[in-house]
Tab-separated table of C-alpha atoms in Angstrom:
chain	number	residue	atom	x	y	z
A	582	MET	CA	45.051	106.177	25.996
A	583	GLN	CA	45.611	108.923	28.584
A	584	THR	CA	44.643	108.649	32.214
A	585	THR	CA	43.263	112.214	32.158
A	586	HIS	CA	40.927	111.360	29.280
A	587	LEU	CA	39.767	108.217	31.027
A	588	VAL	CA	39.065	110.030	34.306
A	589	ILE	CA	37.084	112.821	32.617
A	590	LEU	CA	35.030	110.329	30.617
A	591	ALA	CA	34.349	108.224	33.709
A	592	VAL	CA	33.256	111.276	35.724
A	593	TYR	CA	30.916	112.359	32.935
A	594	ILE	CA	29.288	108.927	32.575
A	595	LEU	CA	28.887	108.574	36.343
A	596	ALA	CA	27.293	112.028	36.508
A	597	MET	CA	24.804	111.071	33.799
A	598	ILE	CA	23.970	107.833	35.608
A	599	GLY	CA	23.511	109.809	38.832
A	600	ILE	CA	20.968	112.087	37.152
A	601	ALA	CA	19.126	109.071	35.773
A	602	LEU	CA	18.973	107.396	39.177
A	603	TYR	CA	17.730	110.623	40.776
A	604	PHE	CA	14.751	110.817	38.454
A	605	MET	CA	14.097	107.100	38.799
A	606	ARG	CA	13.681	107.579	42.550
A	607	SER	CA	12.020	111.001	42.449
A	608	GLY	CA	8.493	109.680	41.944
A	609	ARG	CA	7.807	112.110	39.092
A	610	LEU	CA	6.841	109.371	36.656
A	611	ARG	CA	3.174	108.598	37.216
A	612	GLY	CA	2.539	107.146	33.785
A	613	GLY	CA	3.407	107.026	30.089
A	614	ASP	CA	2.570	110.691	29.540
A	615	ASP	CA	5.115	111.863	32.117
A	616	PHE	CA	7.672	109.433	30.680
A	617	LEU	CA	7.305	111.042	27.249
A	618	PHE	CA	6.606	114.734	28.046
A	619	ALA	CA	8.209	115.273	31.491
A	620	GLY	CA	4.925	116.629	32.824
A	621	ARG	CA	5.191	119.529	30.350
A	622	SER	CA	7.196	121.329	33.020
A	623	LEU	CA	10.661	121.823	31.481
A	624	PRO	CA	12.144	125.332	31.949
A	625	ARG	CA	13.241	127.206	28.840
A	626	PRO	CA	17.041	126.663	29.143
A	627	VAL	CA	16.463	122.931	29.510
A	628	MET	CA	14.037	122.938	26.570
A	629	ILE	CA	16.572	124.689	24.329
A	630	ALA	CA	19.377	122.369	25.389
A	631	THR	CA	17.386	119.176	24.933
A	632	MET	CA	16.185	120.238	21.475
A	633	LEU	CA	19.715	121.158	20.407
A	634	VAL	CA	21.669	118.160	21.615
A	635	THR	CA	18.915	115.728	20.681
A	636	TRP	CA	19.600	116.801	17.116
A	637	VAL	CA	23.411	116.966	17.156
A	638	GLY	CA	24.512	113.418	17.960
A	639	SER	CA	27.144	111.163	16.464
A	640	GLY	CA	25.785	112.214	13.084
A	641	THR	CA	27.415	115.593	13.799
A	642	ILE	CA	30.619	114.851	15.686
A	643	ILE	CA	31.423	111.712	13.660
A	644	GLY	CA	29.282	111.401	10.501
A	645	GLY	CA	29.185	115.142	9.753
A	646	ALA	CA	32.858	115.505	10.674
A	647	ASN	CA	33.643	112.683	8.217
A	648	PHE	CA	31.847	114.573	5.452
A	649	ALA	CA	33.653	117.870	6.172
A	650	TYR	CA	37.010	116.067	6.485
A	651	THR	CA	36.490	114.418	3.094
A	652	TYR	CA	34.908	117.224	1.055
A	653	GLY	CA	36.078	120.441	2.706
A	654	PRO	CA	34.675	123.382	4.678
A	655	THR	CA	32.240	124.854	2.140
A	656	ALA	CA	30.656	121.519	1.301
A	657	GLY	CA	30.588	120.794	5.042
A	658	LEU	CA	28.610	123.970	5.683
A	659	VAL	CA	26.155	123.012	2.922
A	660	PHE	CA	25.786	119.570	4.532
A	661	PHE	CA	24.863	121.154	7.871
A	662	ALA	CA	22.783	123.998	6.383
A	663	GLY	CA	19.720	121.779	6.538
A	664	THR	CA	19.754	122.248	10.309
A	665	PRO	CA	19.176	126.035	10.571
A	666	LEU	CA	16.878	126.032	7.531
A	667	GLY	CA	14.804	123.232	9.033
A	668	ILE	CA	14.678	125.028	12.380
A	669	LEU	CA	13.371	128.164	10.645
A	670	VAL	CA	10.472	126.143	9.262
A	671	LEU	CA	9.830	124.687	12.725
A	672	LEU	CA	9.926	128.198	14.171
A	673	LEU	CA	7.214	129.325	11.768
A	674	ALA	CA	5.122	126.254	12.551
A	675	ALA	CA	5.925	125.884	16.286
A	676	ARG	CA	2.641	127.341	17.533
A	677	ARG	CA	0.626	125.160	15.168
A	678	ILE	CA	2.648	122.058	16.099
A	679	ARG	CA	2.133	122.747	19.815
A	680	ARG	CA	-1.592	123.272	19.284
A	681	ALA	CA	-1.979	120.033	17.308
A	682	SER	CA	0.374	118.041	19.570
A	683	ARG	CA	-0.091	114.315	20.016
A	684	HIS	CA	2.070	111.669	21.631
A	685	THR	CA	3.620	110.645	18.297
A	686	ILE	CA	3.751	111.718	14.655
A	687	PRO	CA	1.729	108.649	13.536
A	688	GLU	CA	-0.991	109.585	16.059
A	689	LEU	CA	-1.147	113.044	14.482
A	690	LEU	CA	-1.466	111.414	11.059
A	691	GLU	CA	-4.330	109.195	12.232
A	692	VAL	CA	-6.433	112.208	13.158
A	693	ARG	CA	-6.204	113.406	9.561
A	694	PHE	CA	-5.838	110.172	7.560
A	695	GLY	CA	-7.071	107.244	9.672
A	696	ILE	CA	-5.687	104.205	11.457
A	697	GLY	CA	-4.112	102.583	8.381
A	698	VAL	CA	-1.806	105.539	7.790
A	699	ARG	CA	-0.945	105.635	11.483
A	700	THR	CA	0.098	101.980	11.508
A	701	VAL	CA	2.270	102.268	8.389
A	702	ALA	CA	3.840	105.484	9.681
A	703	ALA	CA	4.558	103.891	13.067
A	704	VAL	CA	6.457	101.041	11.410
A	705	VAL	CA	8.444	103.403	9.154
A	706	THR	CA	9.284	105.686	12.090
A	707	ALA	CA	10.387	102.823	14.321
A	708	VAL	CA	12.628	101.415	11.559
A	709	ALA	CA	14.241	104.814	10.891
A	710	TYR	CA	14.758	105.589	14.580
A	711	LEU	CA	16.183	102.140	15.164
A	712	GLY	CA	18.856	102.989	12.590
A	713	LEU	CA	19.530	106.367	14.214
A	714	THR	CA	19.851	104.711	17.620
A	715	ALA	CA	22.300	102.220	16.116
A	716	SER	CA	24.415	105.076	14.707
A	717	GLN	CA	24.737	106.556	18.205
A	718	PHE	CA	25.856	103.226	19.632
A	719	VAL	CA	28.503	102.776	16.919
A	720	GLY	CA	29.743	106.357	17.254
A	721	GLY	CA	30.011	106.007	21.007
A	722	GLY	CA	31.975	102.791	20.569
A	723	TYR	CA	34.556	104.693	18.503
A	724	VAL	CA	35.061	107.242	21.271
A	725	VAL	CA	35.259	104.725	24.086
A	726	SER	CA	37.838	102.676	22.160
A	727	LEU	CA	40.055	105.777	21.960
A	728	VAL	CA	39.913	106.490	25.664
A	729	THR	CA	39.860	103.021	27.201
A	730	PRO	CA	41.450	99.610	26.515
A	731	LEU	CA	38.092	98.412	25.136
A	732	THR	CA	37.610	97.573	21.456
A	733	ALA	CA	35.106	99.536	19.378
A	734	THR	CA	32.569	96.711	19.676
A	735	GLN	CA	33.014	96.489	23.446
A	736	GLY	CA	32.681	100.285	23.625
A	737	THR	CA	29.472	100.047	21.643
A	738	VAL	CA	28.083	97.620	24.216
A	739	LEU	CA	29.042	99.974	27.062
A	740	VAL	CA	27.413	102.969	25.378
A	741	ALA	CA	24.278	100.961	24.617
A	742	VAL	CA	23.972	99.990	28.278
A	743	VAL	CA	24.409	103.590	29.532
A	744	VAL	CA	21.989	105.055	26.976
A	745	THR	CA	19.411	102.381	27.784
A	746	LEU	CA	19.721	103.026	31.532
A	747	LEU	CA	19.226	106.766	31.054
A	748	THR	CA	16.158	106.237	28.898
A	749	VAL	CA	14.495	103.528	30.980
A	750	SER	CA	15.020	105.317	34.278
A	751	GLY	CA	13.373	108.701	33.996
A	752	GLY	CA	12.092	109.100	30.442
A	753	LEU	CA	12.218	112.702	29.216
A	754	PHE	CA	12.991	113.987	32.731
A	755	SER	CA	16.395	112.274	32.830
A	756	VAL	CA	16.967	112.717	29.077
A	757	ALA	CA	16.299	116.479	29.153
A	758	TYR	CA	18.405	117.282	32.206
A	759	THR	CA	21.360	115.191	31.023
A	760	ASP	CA	20.940	117.047	27.706
A	761	PHE	CA	21.254	120.375	29.542
A	762	PHE	CA	24.560	119.520	31.198
A	763	SER	CA	25.841	117.840	28.043
A	764	ALA	CA	25.092	120.942	25.947
A	765	ILE	CA	27.280	123.073	28.211
A	766	LEU	CA	30.108	120.553	27.969
A	767	ILE	CA	29.824	120.219	24.186
A	768	VAL	CA	29.754	123.921	23.295
A	769	LEU	CA	32.520	124.797	25.773
A	770	GLY	CA	34.822	122.054	24.490
A	771	LEU	CA	34.311	122.905	20.811
A	772	PHE	CA	34.941	126.632	21.158
A	773	VAL	CA	37.956	126.418	23.454
A	774	SER	CA	39.601	123.884	21.152
A	775	LEU	CA	39.256	125.966	17.967
A	776	PRO	CA	42.096	128.493	18.534
A	777	LEU	CA	44.406	125.758	19.821
A	778	VAL	CA	43.898	123.539	16.774
A	779	PHE	CA	44.291	126.438	14.340
A	780	ALA	CA	47.511	127.413	16.107
A	781	ALA	CA	48.748	123.861	15.513
A	782	VAL	CA	47.845	124.187	11.820
A	783	GLY	CA	49.755	127.476	11.544
A	784	GLY	CA	46.903	129.940	11.238
A	785	PRO	CA	44.079	130.561	8.724
A	786	THR	CA	46.360	130.957	5.701
A	787	ALA	CA	48.258	127.748	6.372
A	788	TYR	CA	44.937	126.015	7.014
A	789	TRP	CA	43.475	126.975	3.632
A	790	GLU	CA	46.679	126.248	1.714
A	791	GLY	CA	47.010	122.892	3.439
A	792	LEU	CA	43.591	121.612	2.385
A	793	PRO	CA	43.394	119.134	-0.510
A	794	GLU	CA	42.653	120.965	-3.773
A	795	GLN	CA	39.137	119.576	-4.160
A	796	ALA	CA	38.307	120.553	-0.556
A	797	THR	CA	38.746	124.246	-1.437
A	798	THR	CA	35.962	124.110	-4.036
A	799	PHE	CA	32.328	124.842	-3.264
A	800	THR	CA	31.134	121.264	-3.734
A	801	GLY	CA	34.286	119.499	-2.543
A	802	GLY	CA	34.518	117.554	-5.793
A	803	LEU	CA	30.911	116.332	-5.645
A	804	THR	CA	28.367	117.046	-8.340
A	805	ALA	CA	25.557	119.413	-7.413
A	806	LEU	CA	23.125	116.481	-7.323
A	807	GLN	CA	25.406	114.474	-5.046
A	808	LEU	CA	25.778	117.430	-2.671
A	809	LEU	CA	22.006	117.876	-2.666
A	810	GLY	CA	21.748	114.203	-1.712
A	811	TYR	CA	23.696	114.966	1.480
A	812	PHE	CA	21.886	118.223	2.281
A	813	LEU	CA	18.313	116.985	1.951
A	814	PRO	CA	18.255	114.118	4.507
A	815	LEU	CA	19.071	116.374	7.485
A	816	PHE	CA	16.686	119.070	6.296
A	817	LEU	CA	13.814	116.659	5.715
A	818	LEU	CA	14.325	114.765	8.957
A	819	LEU	CA	14.274	117.948	11.022
A	820	LEU	CA	11.089	119.198	9.370
A	821	ALA	CA	9.111	116.265	10.763
A	822	ASP	CA	11.420	114.811	13.415
A	823	GLN	CA	9.192	113.169	16.007
A	824	ASN	CA	11.712	114.125	18.695
A	825	MET	CA	11.300	117.814	17.884
A	826	TYR	CA	7.510	117.599	17.778
A	827	GLN	CA	7.484	115.787	21.124
A	828	ARG	CA	9.801	118.414	22.634
A	829	LEU	CA	7.515	121.188	21.412
A	830	ALA	CA	4.559	119.313	22.877
A	831	ALA	CA	6.469	119.101	26.174
A	832	ALA	CA	6.783	122.907	26.354
A	833	ARG	CA	4.650	124.671	28.955
A	834	ASP	CA	2.729	126.628	26.309
A	835	GLU	CA	2.922	127.840	22.709
A	836	ARG	CA	5.079	130.853	23.609
A	837	GLU	CA	7.674	128.625	25.277
A	838	ALA	CA	7.654	126.356	22.224
A	839	ARG	CA	8.511	129.264	19.921
A	840	PHE	CA	11.242	130.715	22.152
A	841	SER	CA	12.798	127.278	22.629
A	842	THR	CA	12.896	126.758	18.870
A	843	LEU	CA	14.533	130.163	18.417
A	844	GLY	CA	17.116	129.224	21.051
A	845	MET	CA	17.832	125.991	19.187
A	846	LEU	CA	18.371	127.972	15.975
A	847	VAL	CA	20.987	130.215	17.576
A	848	GLY	CA	22.615	127.317	19.398
A	849	SER	CA	22.994	125.239	16.236
A	850	PHE	CA	25.613	127.658	14.867
A	851	PHE	CA	27.662	127.189	18.036
A	852	VAL	CA	27.923	123.496	17.194
A	853	PHE	CA	28.134	122.835	13.480
A	854	VAL	CA	30.480	125.728	12.563
A	855	PRO	CA	33.196	124.568	15.027
A	856	VAL	CA	32.661	120.966	13.908
A	857	VAL	CA	33.298	121.889	10.253
A	858	LEU	CA	36.374	123.938	11.097
A	859	LEU	CA	37.867	121.312	13.404
A	860	ALA	CA	37.214	118.431	11.006
A	861	THR	CA	38.785	120.237	8.061
A	862	ALA	CA	41.748	121.296	10.219
A	863	ALA	CA	42.200	117.590	10.961
A	864	ALA	CA	42.406	117.000	7.176
A	865	VAL	CA	45.447	119.299	7.151
A	866	LEU	CA	47.094	117.882	10.276
A	867	MET	CA	46.268	114.188	9.755
A	868	PRO	CA	45.628	113.397	6.078
A	869	GLY	CA	44.567	109.864	5.272
A	870	ILE	CA	42.900	108.903	8.557
A	871	ASN	CA	39.379	107.489	8.849
A	872	GLY	CA	37.128	110.541	8.466
A	873	ASP	CA	34.862	109.285	11.244
A	874	MET	CA	37.747	109.906	13.632
A	875	ALA	CA	38.611	113.445	12.455
A	876	ILE	CA	37.653	115.431	15.564
A	877	LEU	CA	38.178	112.528	17.942
A	878	SER	CA	41.775	112.123	16.738
A	879	LEU	CA	42.484	115.813	17.368
A	880	ALA	CA	41.544	115.180	20.979
A	881	SER	CA	43.383	111.879	21.362
A	882	GLU	CA	46.587	112.564	19.388
A	883	GLY	CA	47.951	115.484	21.423
A	884	TYR	CA	46.795	118.481	19.347
A	885	MET	CA	45.223	120.009	22.443
A	886	PRO	CA	45.928	119.847	26.194
A	887	ALA	CA	44.965	116.593	27.896
A	888	VAL	CA	42.156	118.161	29.934
A	889	LEU	CA	40.619	119.835	26.874
A	890	GLY	CA	41.054	116.660	24.848
A	891	GLY	CA	39.236	114.805	27.587
A	892	LEU	CA	36.404	117.354	27.475
A	893	ILE	CA	36.099	116.937	23.697
A	894	LEU	CA	35.995	113.161	23.978
A	895	ALA	CA	33.499	113.351	26.827
A	896	GLY	CA	31.509	115.822	24.718
A	897	ALA	CA	31.480	113.330	21.850
A	898	VAL	CA	30.081	110.713	24.214
A	899	ALA	CA	27.584	113.340	25.374
A	900	PHE	CA	26.441	113.783	21.773
A	901	VAL	CA	25.919	110.048	21.509
A	902	ILE	CA	24.184	109.543	24.846
A	903	THR	CA	21.785	112.452	24.513
A	904	THR	CA	20.747	111.730	20.935
A	905	GLY	CA	20.644	107.978	21.405
A	906	SER	CA	18.423	108.239	24.466
A	907	SER	CA	16.076	110.617	22.642
A	908	TYR	CA	15.630	108.338	19.644
A	909	MET	CA	15.136	105.323	21.883
A	910	LEU	CA	12.502	107.195	23.878
A	911	SER	CA	10.765	108.345	20.724
A	912	ALA	CA	10.756	104.927	19.051
A	913	ALA	CA	9.435	103.362	22.266
A	914	SER	CA	6.556	105.839	22.176
A	915	ASN	CA	5.607	104.537	18.717
A	916	ILE	CA	5.373	101.009	20.081
A	917	ALA	CA	3.490	102.025	23.229
A	918	TYR	CA	1.020	104.512	21.738
A	919	ASP	CA	0.719	103.668	18.033
A	920	LEU	CA	0.639	99.895	18.390
A	921	TYR	CA	-0.035	98.720	21.958
A	922	ALA	CA	-2.367	101.463	23.229
A	923	ARG	CA	-4.122	101.974	19.895
A	924	PHE	CA	-5.134	98.324	19.614
A	925	THR	CA	-5.850	97.587	23.287
A	926	GLY	CA	-8.071	100.620	23.792
A	927	ASP	CA	-9.292	101.390	27.311
A	928	ARG	CA	-7.251	98.560	28.821
A	929	ALA	CA	-4.051	100.522	28.168
A	930	ASP	CA	-3.889	102.730	31.264
A	931	GLU	CA	-0.966	105.079	31.943
A	932	ARG	CA	0.939	102.629	34.160
A	933	ARG	CA	0.750	99.919	31.509
A	934	LYS	CA	1.940	102.321	28.845
A	935	LEU	CA	4.908	103.157	31.055
A	936	VAL	CA	5.801	99.471	31.366
A	937	VAL	CA	5.450	98.932	27.616
A	938	GLN	CA	7.662	101.943	26.869
A	939	ARG	CA	10.379	100.694	29.191
A	940	LEU	CA	10.267	97.179	27.730
A	941	SER	CA	10.346	98.664	24.229
A	942	VAL	CA	13.502	100.608	25.083
A	943	LEU	CA	15.215	97.347	26.024
A	944	GLY	CA	14.169	95.711	22.761
A	945	ILE	CA	15.318	98.712	20.709
A	946	ALA	CA	18.707	98.601	22.434
A	947	VAL	CA	19.284	94.990	21.380
A	948	LEU	CA	18.116	95.499	17.788
A	949	GLY	CA	20.035	98.784	17.456
A	950	PHE	CA	23.270	97.121	18.492
A	951	ALA	CA	22.720	94.331	15.964
A	952	LEU	CA	21.920	96.783	13.141
A	953	GLY	CA	25.062	98.808	13.842
A	954	LEU	CA	27.209	95.792	13.001
A	955	PHE	CA	26.045	95.810	9.363
A	956	PHE	CA	27.009	99.377	8.351
A	957	PRO	CA	30.706	100.198	7.852
A	958	THR	CA	30.517	103.888	8.846
A	959	VAL	CA	28.320	106.131	10.937
A	960	LEU	CA	27.805	108.426	7.925
A	961	GLU	CA	26.322	105.612	5.796
A	962	LEU	CA	24.007	104.466	8.586
A	963	GLN	CA	23.035	108.069	9.247
A	964	MET	CA	22.165	108.829	5.589
A	965	TYR	CA	20.096	105.649	5.279
A	966	SER	CA	18.087	106.307	8.446
A	967	TYR	CA	17.564	110.017	7.723
A	968	THR	CA	16.270	109.225	4.249
A	969	VAL	CA	13.884	106.449	5.307
A	970	TYR	CA	12.181	108.940	7.603
A	971	GLY	CA	12.629	112.164	5.655
A	972	ALA	CA	11.439	110.859	2.284
A	973	ALA	CA	8.512	108.819	3.610
A	974	ILE	CA	7.196	110.655	6.693
A	975	THR	CA	8.080	114.314	6.137
A	976	PRO	CA	5.934	114.953	3.016
A	977	VAL	CA	2.911	113.451	4.767
A	978	VAL	CA	3.439	115.442	7.980
A	979	LEU	CA	3.862	118.712	6.084
A	980	SER	CA	0.689	117.988	4.123
A	981	VAL	CA	-1.179	117.758	7.450
A	982	LEU	CA	0.068	121.199	8.450
A	983	PHE	CA	0.018	123.013	5.119
A	984	TRP	CA	-2.082	121.258	2.444
A	985	ARG	CA	-5.722	120.655	3.243
A	986	ARG	CA	-6.350	118.774	-0.036
A	987	ALA	CA	-4.126	115.803	0.938
A	988	THR	CA	-6.102	112.579	1.291
A	989	THR	CA	-5.665	109.218	2.959
A	990	ALA	CA	-4.829	107.585	-0.377
A	991	GLY	CA	-2.158	110.220	-1.000
A	992	ALA	CA	-0.640	109.717	2.442
A	993	VAL	CA	-0.445	105.923	2.023
A	994	ALA	CA	1.042	106.284	-1.455
A	995	ALA	CA	3.703	108.712	-0.205
A	996	LEU	CA	4.656	106.512	2.752
A	997	VAL	CA	5.016	103.407	0.606
A	998	ALA	CA	6.792	105.148	-2.278
A	999	GLY	CA	9.263	106.985	-0.030
A	1000	ALA	CA	10.210	103.995	2.107
A	1001	ALA	CA	10.282	101.444	-0.736
A	1002	THR	CA	12.380	103.669	-3.002
A	1003	THR	CA	14.862	104.358	-0.220
A	1004	ILE	CA	15.315	100.688	0.640
A	1005	GLY	CA	15.420	99.640	-3.023
A	1006	TRP	CA	18.010	102.289	-3.889
A	1007	GLN	CA	20.160	101.201	-0.955
A	1008	VAL	CA	19.915	97.527	-1.945
A	1009	ALA	CA	20.874	98.464	-5.516
A	1010	GLY	CA	24.108	99.998	-4.198
A	1011	THR	CA	23.212	103.714	-4.571
A	1012	PRO	CA	23.596	103.953	-8.391
A	1013	GLY	CA	25.646	106.890	-9.625
A	1014	GLY	CA	26.919	107.570	-6.125
A	1015	LEU	CA	23.671	109.391	-5.304
A	1016	ASN	CA	22.044	109.108	-1.912
A	1017	ALA	CA	18.558	107.599	-2.031
A	1018	VAL	CA	16.829	110.856	-1.076
A	1019	VAL	CA	17.437	112.281	-4.570
A	1020	VAL	CA	15.011	109.734	-6.022
A	1021	ALA	CA	12.928	108.809	-2.947
A	1022	LEU	CA	11.703	112.339	-2.179
A	1023	PRO	CA	10.384	113.052	-5.692
A	1024	ALA	CA	8.749	109.615	-5.735
A	1025	ALA	CA	6.972	110.326	-2.435
A	1026	LEU	CA	5.857	113.833	-3.477
A	1027	VAL	CA	4.511	112.666	-6.829
A	1028	ALA	CA	2.670	109.795	-5.145
A	1029	LEU	CA	1.188	112.156	-2.540
A	1030	VAL	CA	-0.068	114.714	-5.053
A	1031	VAL	CA	-1.310	112.323	-7.743
A	1032	ALA	CA	-3.134	109.976	-5.358
A	1033	SER	CA	-4.663	112.901	-3.430
A	1034	LEU	CA	-5.979	114.657	-6.524
A	1035	ALA	CA	-7.271	111.371	-7.925
A	1036	THR	CA	-9.484	110.809	-4.870
A	1037	GLY	CA	-12.230	112.805	-3.177
A	1038	ALA	CA	-11.481	115.793	-0.950
A	1039	PRO	CA	-10.883	114.967	2.737
A	1040	ASP	CA	-13.472	115.428	5.478
A	1041	PRO	CA	-13.283	119.097	6.627
A	1042	ASP	CA	-13.730	117.967	10.237
A	1043	ARG	CA	-10.557	115.872	10.008
A	1044	VAL	CA	-8.650	118.838	8.581
A	1045	ALA	CA	-9.876	121.106	11.386
A	1046	ALA	CA	-9.040	118.510	14.059
A	1047	VAL	CA	-5.287	118.999	13.517
A	1048	GLY	CA	-5.389	122.765	13.125
A	1049	GLY	CA	-5.329	122.624	9.353
A	1050	ALA	CA	-8.497	124.610	8.752
A	1051	ASP	CA	-6.704	127.963	8.784
A	1052	THR	CA	-3.803	126.938	6.520
A	1053	ALA	CA	-3.583	126.965	2.770
A	1054	GLY	CA	-7.312	127.352	2.649
A	1055	THR	CA	-7.372	128.210	-1.030
A	1056	ASN	CA	-5.283	125.277	-2.206
A	1057	PRO	CA	-6.985	123.011	-4.725
């Protein structure tokens, strides 16, 4: 523990709390809509930053770093390639997503498929986002335990409290503006640290020669199917991530939504490329450590100046806080809009929705902390949560946007098949060392197509209601 690291971390956390308190007292929150969309008033730099750092949480700085540390730089780049590829798809669909925007993904699905699909999707989304929130808490606990005298569990409690305060206080207002300042801190810390760490390794040649033999191969010693099992969850989650759809809905107009998505695409390379390089450099400098700690150990073990190490550690906490608060906010919206408001009807005014969202955040915090205790690493928790959402929700969401022949029966079949296969595969112990997505995604797609084609064509009015009338019009 270094005093410099502790001071920098404390200043960062206090600054984030200050922003949260400002928005709590600013009077900008007039109801649940403002809590979720920040009045659709976010400027473009803030939009880009909040989209970027919402996506790159502990799953990047800890889980993704673990993967790159273990399997090498090329496999690490394949692992993260789902991010820019997913963003490209979002970029192509951004205008359509903004036009068809709803409060939540399940609400969008109801317009096309009915209330039953919305309810099932809301439960699946809340379960997946609960796991992603838990991964942020656990990752933050790792960082805090490096910088302070607290244990990892005590650090997890501290992070959970800070993330919950940020989310409850100002909704997307406080989340987005803390994201903006965190993005600056994260990118600055990663890029300044790269030349210093490579100097410690001895340069590019020494770096490559120092890697374990399997880490210099394309797949890092994994089979192609195993590597695909790590690539797909990130790609699928991003394609239908409720956070991203809600951010696009929070843009001022369709043009801002597209430019913000383009900015996220460019910004993603400024994050995951340094993460891969730093994590694999750690494999050369510190072989045999816990891969979750790869980049964090570079900062805490003296491989960079104390101030820069403090910035990296604070940046890691920034990853956790920004992503954790976003997933908490998004999961709370499922409870408030897909369950409470949907079944109370006109009685659910905006002020009541705001109260329900804030109470839901508190409940998610408690459950997320409990869930985090049952997974041994952030990477395992991350893969499970990504797959639950990506295999079950993503095929159904994409069918809304791009396949007008999808039916309610197909949507229900895909949701059930994707979620059940994921959970069953996990319970079975991931046979063959394959992540669940390798079997869950095909199961969901087959269920979607077969059940849709076996039932009558959907109501054209429902297709048109979500902007689907002008897409894939000639599909069977």
